[in-house]
């Protein structure tokens, strides 16, 4: 009963905190030139372990998987992930994102893994550096990159920096270290990015994992909570490491971060468009408008990560199956997410339609039952692996042909064309085929049969049709 009470308190607290983060999403941080400080004694630098991975995917080719370490395996550790690398490879994944692996604080703790106590160590629950190296090596052998979750804005209150270097933290007028501005996150202390020494140590810690564990980049939490010029400094440093391709992924909708070196950003707007269409009955125009808004003004090669679930949506809102009405609706929404530009994300257990919400806080994580819904996983494998073999889906030009109830679009590159039709309603829908497609012959990408398009197509509830020529 006590555990349940604590869990409810944590859920209520985080729902407030998560909302605070969204409210600050649109704020634009001013770049501050750090004041010069006296240089501290030289510190040791990390050294290269193993061989740098040579097959890090280019951004448009990424298919990412987010691992909730506590829930992913019965052991709830890094070795539990290593044991399932074959399954992730079969799914069509080529980038594995590990949620924070670091020791977490005890002081003022709510159990969040985003309250980091030591940037250069691994939580005892998850294993050792040797375990991480084994995971990374196993992933690389399967042509999968590995990225770590990085929390740059703040640390736990019992991080050693608090006592050893209090000037490394933001302070109020009375000299008291403060929580991140405008968030209500009482379990963490905000860092001071006007301090050169703190910046240098933060970057050294990031380099440590790239070199000592051979990881391939970072997903940067609350990236817009850190001055832009720090990211420019950090990313330039990481990408100056010889023989390295580094993935940098910002948890933010601020497009300016993409000019600081990030490869991709979060697509909250697209997810909202999906919910508006599937759950609220709005026209598919909501999805098209969200897509256009997210990609407007992006430089070539920069992309938006898109999902139907991630750790926040799953823990604090609901599962994809509930959000999109049922398993078929969740799959239909994922097809749009995976094929309509952007970089697709799969969250832990999503590929088997795991019906429970997953906590990621200490002491409360339920475990995924991997024995269920094997047929659903096969369907995910078909969807993702077809994306990986289709240049048109990953890199082609997009032309929308949507109707009110059917999300329809064509992706083309060179001689390849893919026509995607998705019924976004839980009822039969008739789609009027555009005149330019009438009487054209296509291959059904999943059924290996040909189809000649007529004037219209009848689609069953949440049915999707993937055509290729």
Tab-separated table of C-alpha atoms in Angstrom:
chain	number	residue	atom	x	y	z
A	1	UNK	CA	0.000	0.000	0.000
A	2	UNK	CA	2.875	2.332	0.844
A	3	UNK	CA	4.472	1.712	-2.582
A	4	UNK	CA	1.181	2.489	-4.298
A	5	UNK	CA	0.844	5.743	-2.327
A	6	UNK	CA	4.382	6.782	-3.290
A	7	UNK	CA	3.725	5.885	-6.913
A	8	UNK	CA	0.539	8.012	-7.019
A	9	UNK	CA	2.427	10.966	-5.538
A	10	UNK	CA	5.161	10.568	-8.160
A	11	UNK	CA	2.619	10.392	-10.967
A	12	UNK	CA	0.890	13.582	-9.766
A	13	UNK	CA	4.190	15.402	-9.341
A	14	UNK	CA	5.538	14.439	-12.743
A	15	UNK	CA	2.312	15.370	-14.506
A	16	UNK	CA	2.787	18.883	-13.150
A	17	UNK	CA	6.448	18.926	-14.104
A	18	UNK	CA	5.857	17.568	-17.623
A	19	UNK	CA	3.228	20.253	-18.187
A	20	UNK	CA	5.692	22.907	-17.056
A	21	UNK	CA	8.210	21.708	-19.617
A	22	UNK	CA	5.682	22.034	-22.419
A	23	UNK	CA	4.749	25.563	-21.391
A	24	UNK	CA	8.382	26.647	-21.703
A	25	UNK	CA	8.891	24.954	-25.078
A	26	UNK	CA	8.386	28.123	-27.088
A	27	UNK	CA	10.789	30.280	-25.093
A	28	UNK	CA	13.898	31.456	-26.908
A	29	UNK	CA	17.045	31.513	-24.785
A	30	UNK	CA	19.523	34.293	-25.169
A	31	UNK	CA	23.076	33.184	-25.818
A	32	UNK	CA	25.349	34.322	-22.991
A	33	UNK	CA	29.094	34.536	-23.416
A	34	UNK	CA	30.580	32.809	-20.350
A	35	UNK	CA	32.838	34.830	-18.122
A	36	UNK	CA	36.461	33.675	-18.043
A	37	UNK	CA	37.545	31.848	-14.923
A	38	UNK	CA	40.854	30.646	-13.665
A	39	UNK	CA	41.774	27.319	-15.211
A	40	UNK	CA	41.673	24.427	-12.741
A	41	UNK	CA	44.282	21.712	-12.628
A	42	UNK	CA	44.328	19.558	-15.717
A	43	UNK	CA	41.983	16.598	-15.482
A	44	UNK	CA	42.456	13.242	-17.146
A	45	UNK	CA	40.832	12.767	-20.507
A	46	UNK	CA	38.993	9.610	-21.614
A	47	UNK	CA	40.711	7.249	-24.024
A	48	UNK	CA	39.395	5.206	-26.931
A	49	UNK	CA	38.034	1.748	-26.142
A	50	UNK	CA	37.374	-0.630	-29.011
A	51	UNK	CA	36.818	0.392	-32.614
A	52	UNK	CA	34.531	3.290	-33.591
A	53	UNK	CA	31.356	2.133	-35.323
A	54	UNK	CA	31.573	2.715	-39.075
A	55	UNK	CA	27.906	2.230	-40.000
A	56	UNK	CA	26.087	4.936	-38.049
A	57	UNK	CA	22.982	5.586	-40.179
A	58	UNK	CA	22.443	8.950	-41.814
A	59	UNK	CA	19.532	10.830	-40.266
A	60	UNK	CA	16.814	10.057	-42.887
A	61	UNK	CA	17.665	6.347	-42.609
A	62	UNK	CA	17.264	6.157	-38.811
A	63	UNK	CA	14.676	3.861	-37.220
A	64	UNK	CA	14.999	4.413	-33.463
A	65	UNK	CA	14.014	2.320	-30.443
A	66	UNK	CA	13.701	3.798	-26.950
A	67	UNK	CA	14.626	1.416	-24.123
A	68	UNK	CA	13.007	1.831	-20.716
A	69	UNK	CA	15.712	-0.097	-18.862
A	70	UNK	CA	13.652	-0.954	-15.800
A	71	UNK	CA	10.717	-2.357	-17.748
A	72	UNK	CA	12.437	-3.856	-20.783
A	73	UNK	CA	13.575	-7.107	-19.154
A	74	UNK	CA	12.875	-9.062	-15.992
A	75	UNK	CA	16.386	-8.170	-14.797
A	76	UNK	CA	15.819	-4.479	-15.587
A	77	UNK	CA	19.426	-3.932	-16.590
A	78	UNK	CA	21.807	-3.485	-19.517
A	79	UNK	CA	22.364	-7.204	-19.963
A	80	UNK	CA	18.621	-7.610	-20.407
A	81	UNK	CA	18.852	-5.303	-23.425
A	82	UNK	CA	21.841	-7.159	-24.849
A	83	UNK	CA	19.843	-10.392	-24.761
A	84	UNK	CA	17.152	-8.870	-27.002
A	85	UNK	CA	19.371	-7.238	-29.624
A	86	UNK	CA	18.460	-9.925	-32.166
A	87	UNK	CA	14.789	-9.038	-31.709
A	88	UNK	CA	15.493	-5.319	-32.253
A	89	UNK	CA	17.525	-6.078	-35.356
A	90	UNK	CA	14.701	-8.214	-36.752
A	91	UNK	CA	12.279	-5.380	-36.017
A	92	UNK	CA	14.213	-3.123	-38.401
A	93	UNK	CA	15.843	-0.896	-35.773
A	94	UNK	CA	19.234	0.715	-36.419
A	95	UNK	CA	19.524	3.148	-33.473
A	96	UNK	CA	18.970	2.114	-29.843
A	97	UNK	CA	18.292	4.959	-27.391
A	98	UNK	CA	18.949	4.026	-23.764
A	99	UNK	CA	17.109	6.084	-21.162
A	100	UNK	CA	19.447	7.505	-18.458
A	101	UNK	CA	21.897	4.875	-17.214
A	102	UNK	CA	23.488	7.012	-14.469
A	103	UNK	CA	23.250	6.858	-10.665
A	104	UNK	CA	20.308	8.932	-9.438
A	105	UNK	CA	20.124	11.210	-6.433
A	106	UNK	CA	18.600	10.440	-3.054
A	107	UNK	CA	18.189	13.977	-1.735
A	108	UNK	CA	14.727	15.360	-2.584
A	109	UNK	CA	14.329	12.386	-4.926
A	110	UNK	CA	11.085	11.343	-6.585
A	111	UNK	CA	12.828	8.400	-8.243
A	112	UNK	CA	13.341	10.025	-11.632
A	113	UNK	CA	16.263	8.781	-13.739
A	114	UNK	CA	16.612	12.360	-14.985
A	115	UNK	CA	18.016	13.441	-11.587
A	116	UNK	CA	21.622	12.496	-12.301
A	117	UNK	CA	24.040	12.071	-9.401
A	118	UNK	CA	27.156	11.233	-11.438
A	119	UNK	CA	27.567	11.804	-15.191
A	120	UNK	CA	30.449	9.333	-15.456
A	121	UNK	CA	29.102	6.231	-13.729
A	122	UNK	CA	26.376	3.616	-14.193
A	123	UNK	CA	23.512	2.963	-11.789
A	124	UNK	CA	24.118	-0.185	-9.751
A	125	UNK	CA	20.732	-1.531	-10.844
A	126	UNK	CA	21.775	-1.437	-14.502
A	127	UNK	CA	25.218	-3.057	-14.304
A	128	UNK	CA	28.767	-2.002	-15.078
A	129	UNK	CA	30.828	-0.321	-17.762
A	130	UNK	CA	31.715	-3.813	-18.996
A	131	UNK	CA	27.994	-4.556	-19.400
A	132	UNK	CA	27.485	-1.367	-21.397
A	133	UNK	CA	30.467	-2.140	-23.602
A	134	UNK	CA	29.060	-5.608	-24.274
A	135	UNK	CA	25.700	-4.102	-25.237
A	136	UNK	CA	27.274	-1.534	-27.545
A	137	UNK	CA	29.552	-4.083	-29.170
A	138	UNK	CA	26.615	-6.441	-29.729
A	139	UNK	CA	24.575	-3.649	-31.272
A	140	UNK	CA	27.416	-2.630	-33.576
A	141	UNK	CA	27.826	-6.219	-34.723
A	142	UNK	CA	24.174	-6.050	-35.819
A	143	UNK	CA	24.611	-2.659	-37.554
A	144	UNK	CA	22.808	-0.755	-34.812
A	145	UNK	CA	24.104	2.438	-33.218
A	146	UNK	CA	23.599	3.181	-29.507
A	147	UNK	CA	22.862	6.613	-28.044
A	148	UNK	CA	22.569	7.667	-24.405
A	149	UNK	CA	20.065	9.997	-22.785
A	150	UNK	CA	21.884	13.154	-21.660
A	151	UNK	CA	20.556	15.569	-19.015
A	152	UNK	CA	22.489	18.825	-19.312
A	153	UNK	CA	20.179	21.366	-17.672
A	154	UNK	CA	20.340	20.067	-14.113
A	155	UNK	CA	21.695	17.491	-11.675
A	156	UNK	CA	20.498	15.762	-8.534
A	157	UNK	CA	20.906	17.723	-5.305
A	158	UNK	CA	23.512	15.266	-4.029
A	159	UNK	CA	25.737	15.440	-7.099
A	160	UNK	CA	29.292	16.084	-5.898
A	161	UNK	CA	29.426	19.326	-7.893
A	162	UNK	CA	26.944	20.877	-5.444
A	163	UNK	CA	29.486	20.886	-2.612
A	164	UNK	CA	32.722	20.955	-4.583
A	165	UNK	CA	31.775	23.636	-7.130
A	166	UNK	CA	28.644	25.536	-6.058
A	167	UNK	CA	29.433	28.260	-8.614
A	168	UNK	CA	28.630	25.672	-11.287
A	169	UNK	CA	24.950	26.091	-10.364
A	170	UNK	CA	22.400	28.835	-10.940
A	171	UNK	CA	21.720	30.817	-7.770
A	172	UNK	CA	19.198	33.351	-6.541
A	173	UNK	CA	20.092	36.796	-5.184
A	174	UNK	CA	20.840	35.270	-1.787
A	175	UNK	CA	23.283	32.734	-3.186
A	176	UNK	CA	20.949	29.767	-2.894
A	177	UNK	CA	21.117	27.145	-5.633
A	178	UNK	CA	17.791	26.999	-7.469
A	179	UNK	CA	15.672	24.513	-9.357
A	180	UNK	CA	15.358	24.906	-13.161
A	181	UNK	CA	13.633	28.198	-13.868
A	182	UNK	CA	9.897	27.973	-14.518
A	183	UNK	CA	9.627	24.199	-14.083
A	184	UNK	CA	8.683	23.252	-10.546
A	185	UNK	CA	11.203	20.381	-10.688
A	186	UNK	CA	12.047	20.267	-6.976
A	187	UNK	CA	14.227	17.151	-7.239
A	188	UNK	CA	16.971	18.769	-9.341
A	189	UNK	CA	19.323	21.778	-9.252
A	190	UNK	CA	19.850	24.007	-12.294
A	191	UNK	CA	23.362	24.281	-13.720
A	192	UNK	CA	25.076	27.601	-14.492
A	193	UNK	CA	26.169	27.697	-18.129
A	194	UNK	CA	27.976	31.007	-17.595
A	195	UNK	CA	30.689	28.934	-15.932
A	196	UNK	CA	33.412	27.787	-18.326
A	197	UNK	CA	34.732	25.069	-16.016
A	198	UNK	CA	31.319	23.470	-15.669
A	199	UNK	CA	30.904	23.472	-19.435
A	200	UNK	CA	34.292	21.842	-19.908
A	201	UNK	CA	33.539	19.122	-17.374
A	202	UNK	CA	30.125	18.457	-18.908
A	203	UNK	CA	31.694	18.022	-22.342
A	204	UNK	CA	34.450	15.828	-20.881
A	205	UNK	CA	31.739	13.570	-19.439
A	206	UNK	CA	30.031	13.311	-22.821
A	207	UNK	CA	33.355	12.441	-24.463
A	208	UNK	CA	33.903	9.803	-21.792
A	209	UNK	CA	30.965	7.713	-22.985
A	210	UNK	CA	31.808	8.144	-26.675
A	211	UNK	CA	35.375	6.979	-26.095
A	212	UNK	CA	35.249	4.620	-23.122
A	213	UNK	CA	31.968	2.888	-24.042
A	214	UNK	CA	32.049	3.494	-27.815
A	215	UNK	CA	28.528	4.961	-27.899
A	216	UNK	CA	27.396	6.838	-30.992
A	217	UNK	CA	25.707	9.965	-29.690
A	218	UNK	CA	23.085	11.430	-27.395
A	219	UNK	CA	19.425	12.200	-27.019
A	220	UNK	CA	19.540	15.505	-25.125
A	221	UNK	CA	16.792	15.967	-22.559
A	222	UNK	CA	15.117	19.387	-22.257
A	223	UNK	CA	17.579	20.690	-24.851
A	224	UNK	CA	15.971	24.127	-25.023
A	225	UNK	CA	16.732	24.529	-21.298
A	226	UNK	CA	20.409	25.009	-22.144
A	227	UNK	CA	21.980	27.971	-24.028
A	228	UNK	CA	22.349	27.310	-27.747
A	229	UNK	CA	26.040	28.136	-27.783
A	230	UNK	CA	26.779	25.328	-25.311
A	231	UNK	CA	25.325	22.800	-27.721
A	232	UNK	CA	27.400	24.267	-30.524
A	233	UNK	CA	30.507	23.957	-28.340
A	234	UNK	CA	29.697	20.413	-27.178
A	235	UNK	CA	28.696	19.062	-30.585
A	236	UNK	CA	31.734	20.583	-32.295
A	237	UNK	CA	33.948	18.929	-29.677
A	238	UNK	CA	32.296	15.528	-30.027
A	239	UNK	CA	32.431	15.640	-33.804
A	240	UNK	CA	36.120	16.535	-33.703
A	241	UNK	CA	36.877	13.080	-32.250
A	242	UNK	CA	38.612	11.188	-35.083
A	243	UNK	CA	36.770	8.516	-37.062
A	244	UNK	CA	33.403	9.287	-35.449
A	245	UNK	CA	29.899	9.834	-36.767
A	246	UNK	CA	27.899	11.272	-33.886
A	247	UNK	CA	24.089	11.284	-33.650
A	248	UNK	CA	22.705	14.329	-31.829
A	249	UNK	CA	18.990	14.410	-31.090
A	250	UNK	CA	17.290	17.292	-29.240
A	251	UNK	CA	14.232	16.852	-27.064
A	252	UNK	CA	12.804	20.146	-28.238
A	253	UNK	CA	10.683	21.747	-30.935
A	254	UNK	CA	13.015	24.752	-31.222
A	255	UNK	CA	14.257	24.660	-34.794
A	256	UNK	CA	17.153	26.956	-33.882
A	257	UNK	CA	18.811	23.988	-32.157
A	258	UNK	CA	19.208	22.305	-35.530
A	259	UNK	CA	21.531	25.141	-36.536
A	260	UNK	CA	23.729	24.340	-33.511
A	261	UNK	CA	24.576	20.874	-34.783
A	262	UNK	CA	21.631	18.707	-33.792
A	263	UNK	CA	20.447	16.237	-36.438
A	264	UNK	CA	16.843	15.920	-35.331
A	265	UNK	CA	14.275	17.286	-32.914
A	266	UNK	CA	11.071	16.029	-31.275
A	267	UNK	CA	7.793	16.117	-33.201
A	268	UNK	CA	5.177	16.934	-30.573
A	269	UNK	CA	3.079	18.840	-33.106
A	270	UNK	CA	2.782	15.814	-35.403
A	271	UNK	CA	1.720	13.615	-32.490
A	272	UNK	CA	-0.958	16.181	-31.639
A	273	UNK	CA	-2.153	16.087	-35.258
A	274	UNK	CA	-2.480	12.308	-35.049
A	275	UNK	CA	-4.530	12.552	-31.853
A	276	UNK	CA	-6.749	15.240	-33.309
A	277	UNK	CA	-7.463	13.065	-36.334
A	278	UNK	CA	-7.791	9.598	-34.805
A	279	UNK	CA	-9.229	10.422	-31.376
A	280	UNK	CA	-11.133	13.645	-31.974
A	281	UNK	CA	-12.447	12.950	-35.467
A	282	UNK	CA	-10.833	15.914	-37.184
A	283	UNK	CA	-9.905	15.796	-40.859
A	284	UNK	CA	-6.555	14.348	-41.916
A	285	UNK	CA	-5.710	17.959	-42.773
A	286	UNK	CA	-4.645	18.226	-39.103
A	287	UNK	CA	-1.837	15.743	-39.807
A	288	UNK	CA	-0.779	17.482	-43.022
A	289	UNK	CA	-0.723	20.881	-41.321
A	290	UNK	CA	1.355	19.504	-38.423
A	291	UNK	CA	3.823	17.961	-40.843
A	292	UNK	CA	4.195	21.164	-42.845
A	293	UNK	CA	4.607	23.247	-39.704
A	294	UNK	CA	7.374	21.025	-38.346
A	295	UNK	CA	9.350	20.873	-41.585
A	296	UNK	CA	8.876	24.491	-42.623
A	297	UNK	CA	12.291	26.139	-42.819
A	298	UNK	CA	14.343	23.065	-41.906
A	299	UNK	CA	17.703	22.757	-43.598
A	300	UNK	CA	18.375	19.799	-45.879
A	301	UNK	CA	19.371	16.755	-43.856
A	302	UNK	CA	17.630	17.888	-40.653
A	303	UNK	CA	14.651	15.854	-39.505
A	304	UNK	CA	11.876	15.464	-36.952
A	305	UNK	CA	11.577	12.370	-34.755
A	306	UNK	CA	7.980	11.117	-34.742
A	307	UNK	CA	6.191	8.610	-32.566
A	308	UNK	CA	2.915	7.181	-31.394
A	309	UNK	CA	4.459	6.532	-27.961
A	310	UNK	CA	7.481	7.434	-25.863
A	311	UNK	CA	8.287	7.245	-22.154
A	312	UNK	CA	6.434	10.454	-21.281
A	313	UNK	CA	3.323	9.817	-23.367
A	314	UNK	CA	3.146	6.226	-22.173
A	315	UNK	CA	3.712	6.903	-18.464
A	316	UNK	CA	1.682	10.090	-18.042
A	317	UNK	CA	-1.000	9.848	-20.750
A	318	UNK	CA	-1.822	6.413	-22.162
A	319	UNK	CA	-0.717	3.579	-24.430
A	320	UNK	CA	-0.991	3.781	-28.237
A	321	UNK	CA	-3.732	1.121	-28.220
A	322	UNK	CA	-5.905	3.286	-25.965
A	323	UNK	CA	-4.948	6.575	-27.608
A	324	UNK	CA	-5.775	5.367	-31.108
A	325	UNK	CA	-8.818	3.309	-30.086
A	326	UNK	CA	-7.491	-0.242	-30.563
A	327	UNK	CA	-4.548	-2.264	-31.916
A	328	UNK	CA	-5.550	-1.629	-35.533
A	329	UNK	CA	-5.862	2.103	-34.916
A	330	UNK	CA	-2.462	2.193	-33.215
A	331	UNK	CA	-0.899	0.379	-36.180
A	332	UNK	CA	-2.567	2.714	-38.682
A	333	UNK	CA	-1.208	5.744	-36.802
A	334	UNK	CA	2.267	4.194	-36.716
A	335	UNK	CA	2.243	3.570	-40.490
A	336	UNK	CA	1.646	7.284	-41.047
A	337	UNK	CA	4.355	8.117	-38.509
A	338	UNK	CA	6.900	5.777	-40.096
A	339	UNK	CA	6.253	6.632	-43.755
A	340	UNK	CA	5.319	10.336	-43.950
A	341	UNK	CA	8.845	11.776	-43.744
A	342	UNK	CA	10.554	12.122	-40.382
A	343	UNK	CA	12.381	9.561	-38.273
A	344	UNK	CA	10.214	6.861	-36.635
A	345	UNK	CA	10.490	5.922	-32.961
A	346	UNK	CA	9.300	2.719	-31.291
A	347	UNK	CA	8.991	2.702	-27.497
A	348	UNK	CA	9.566	-0.314	-25.277
A	349	UNK	CA	6.791	-2.892	-25.701
A	350	UNK	CA	4.945	-0.898	-28.347
A	351	UNK	CA	5.723	-3.491	-31.016
A	352	UNK	CA	3.780	-6.172	-29.129
A	353	UNK	CA	0.906	-3.897	-28.184
A	354	UNK	CA	1.766	-4.131	-24.489
A	355	UNK	CA	-1.438	-2.900	-22.841
A	356	UNK	CA	-0.028	-1.413	-19.619
A	357	UNK	CA	1.500	1.986	-19.021
A	358	UNK	CA	5.162	1.694	-18.027
A	359	UNK	CA	6.677	3.628	-15.159
A	360	UNK	CA	10.346	4.516	-15.453
A	361	UNK	CA	10.833	5.683	-11.864
A	362	UNK	CA	12.817	3.696	-9.319
A	363	UNK	CA	10.830	1.069	-7.448
A	364	UNK	CA	7.738	1.252	-9.644
A	365	UNK	CA	8.598	-0.231	-13.014
A	366	UNK	CA	6.337	-3.039	-14.187
A	367	UNK	CA	7.861	-5.540	-16.597
A	368	UNK	CA	6.960	-6.088	-20.249
A	369	UNK	CA	5.486	-9.506	-21.015
A	370	UNK	CA	7.172	-10.340	-24.311
A	371	UNK	CA	5.121	-13.509	-24.817
A	372	UNK	CA	1.984	-11.713	-26.016
A	373	UNK	CA	0.815	-10.593	-29.473
A	374	UNK	CA	3.541	-12.210	-31.598
A	375	UNK	CA	1.478	-11.492	-34.727
A	376	UNK	CA	1.446	-7.780	-33.904
A	377	UNK	CA	5.247	-7.723	-33.714
A	378	UNK	CA	5.425	-9.410	-37.129
A	379	UNK	CA	3.295	-6.583	-38.510
A	380	UNK	CA	5.642	-3.983	-37.017
A	381	UNK	CA	8.557	-5.849	-38.579
A	382	UNK	CA	6.923	-5.678	-42.003
A	383	UNK	CA	6.240	-1.954	-41.691
A	384	UNK	CA	9.720	-0.991	-40.494
A	385	UNK	CA	11.695	-3.332	-42.720
A	386	UNK	CA	9.851	-2.127	-45.806
A	387	UNK	CA	10.803	1.419	-44.829
A	388	UNK	CA	14.426	0.339	-44.535
A	389	UNK	CA	14.438	-1.190	-48.029
A	390	UNK	CA	12.529	1.658	-49.697
A	391	UNK	CA	14.569	4.704	-50.693
A	392	UNK	CA	11.343	6.466	-51.628
A	393	UNK	CA	9.947	6.205	-48.092
A	394	UNK	CA	13.164	7.311	-46.417
A	395	UNK	CA	14.315	9.989	-48.848
A	396	UNK	CA	11.613	10.564	-51.434
A	397	UNK	CA	9.607	13.672	-52.246
A	398	UNK	CA	6.207	13.820	-50.552
A	399	UNK	CA	2.925	14.606	-52.344
A	400	UNK	CA	-0.298	14.542	-50.323
A	401	UNK	CA	-3.535	13.128	-51.738
A	402	UNK	CA	-5.489	12.913	-48.487
A	403	UNK	CA	-9.246	13.035	-48.080
A	404	UNK	CA	-11.118	13.858	-44.892
A	405	UNK	CA	-10.987	10.256	-43.656
A	406	UNK	CA	-8.010	8.766	-45.509
A	407	UNK	CA	-4.404	9.823	-45.059
A	408	UNK	CA	-2.995	9.285	-48.566
A	409	UNK	CA	0.368	10.364	-49.922
A	410	UNK	CA	2.949	9.411	-52.519
A	411	UNK	CA	6.707	9.244	-51.921
A	412	UNK	CA	8.967	9.210	-54.985
A	413	UNK	CA	12.696	9.101	-55.645
A	414	UNK	CA	14.407	8.231	-58.917
A	415	UNK	CA	12.329	5.414	-60.478
A	416	UNK	CA	10.660	4.247	-57.243
A	417	UNK	CA	7.212	5.375	-56.106
A	418	UNK	CA	5.239	4.347	-53.002
A	419	UNK	CA	1.561	5.216	-52.558
A	420	UNK	CA	0.355	5.023	-48.933
A	421	UNK	CA	-3.340	4.953	-47.993
A	422	UNK	CA	-4.487	4.793	-44.353
A	423	UNK	CA	-8.073	4.785	-43.134
A	424	UNK	CA	-8.012	6.884	-39.943
A	425	UNK	CA	-11.570	5.887	-38.943
A	426	UNK	CA	-12.920	2.886	-37.082
A	427	UNK	CA	-15.415	2.258	-39.874
A	428	UNK	CA	-15.449	1.425	-43.578
A	429	UNK	CA	-14.432	4.370	-45.740
A	430	UNK	CA	-14.513	4.863	-49.511
A	431	UNK	CA	-11.535	6.756	-50.910
A	432	UNK	CA	-11.847	8.493	-54.279
A	433	UNK	CA	-8.673	7.766	-56.228
A	434	UNK	CA	-7.054	10.869	-57.772
A	435	UNK	CA	-7.477	10.936	-61.529
A	436	UNK	CA	-3.737	10.694	-62.199
A	437	UNK	CA	-3.662	7.310	-60.421
A	438	UNK	CA	-6.751	5.806	-62.014
A	439	UNK	CA	-5.971	2.735	-64.167
A	440	UNK	CA	-2.376	2.666	-62.878
A	441	UNK	CA	-0.869	-0.677	-61.896
A	442	UNK	CA	0.904	-1.131	-58.536
A	443	UNK	CA	2.352	-3.918	-56.402
A	444	UNK	CA	0.908	-4.470	-52.954
A	445	UNK	CA	4.093	-4.150	-50.887
A	446	UNK	CA	2.991	-6.632	-48.237
A	447	UNK	CA	0.798	-9.068	-50.193
A	448	UNK	CA	3.093	-9.371	-53.251
A	449	UNK	CA	0.125	-9.039	-55.590
A	450	UNK	CA	-0.574	-6.452	-58.278
A	451	UNK	CA	-3.497	-4.051	-58.166
A	452	UNK	CA	-4.975	-1.803	-60.843
A	453	UNK	CA	-6.524	1.281	-59.305
A	454	UNK	CA	-10.025	2.215	-60.350
A	455	UNK	CA	-12.090	5.259	-59.424
A	456	UNK	CA	-12.331	4.374	-55.738
A	457	UNK	CA	-11.027	2.049	-53.013
A	458	UNK	CA	-12.998	0.628	-50.105
A	459	UNK	CA	-10.934	0.499	-46.911
A	460	UNK	CA	-11.969	-1.451	-43.806
A	461	UNK	CA	-11.738	0.177	-40.341
A	462	UNK	CA	-8.159	1.402	-39.798
A	463	UNK	CA	-6.978	-0.523	-42.862
A	464	UNK	CA	-3.816	0.619	-44.590
A	465	UNK	CA	-2.662	-0.153	-48.104
A	466	UNK	CA	0.971	0.226	-49.196
A	467	UNK	CA	1.461	0.241	-52.986
A	468	UNK	CA	4.764	0.325	-54.823
A	469	UNK	CA	6.062	0.602	-58.374
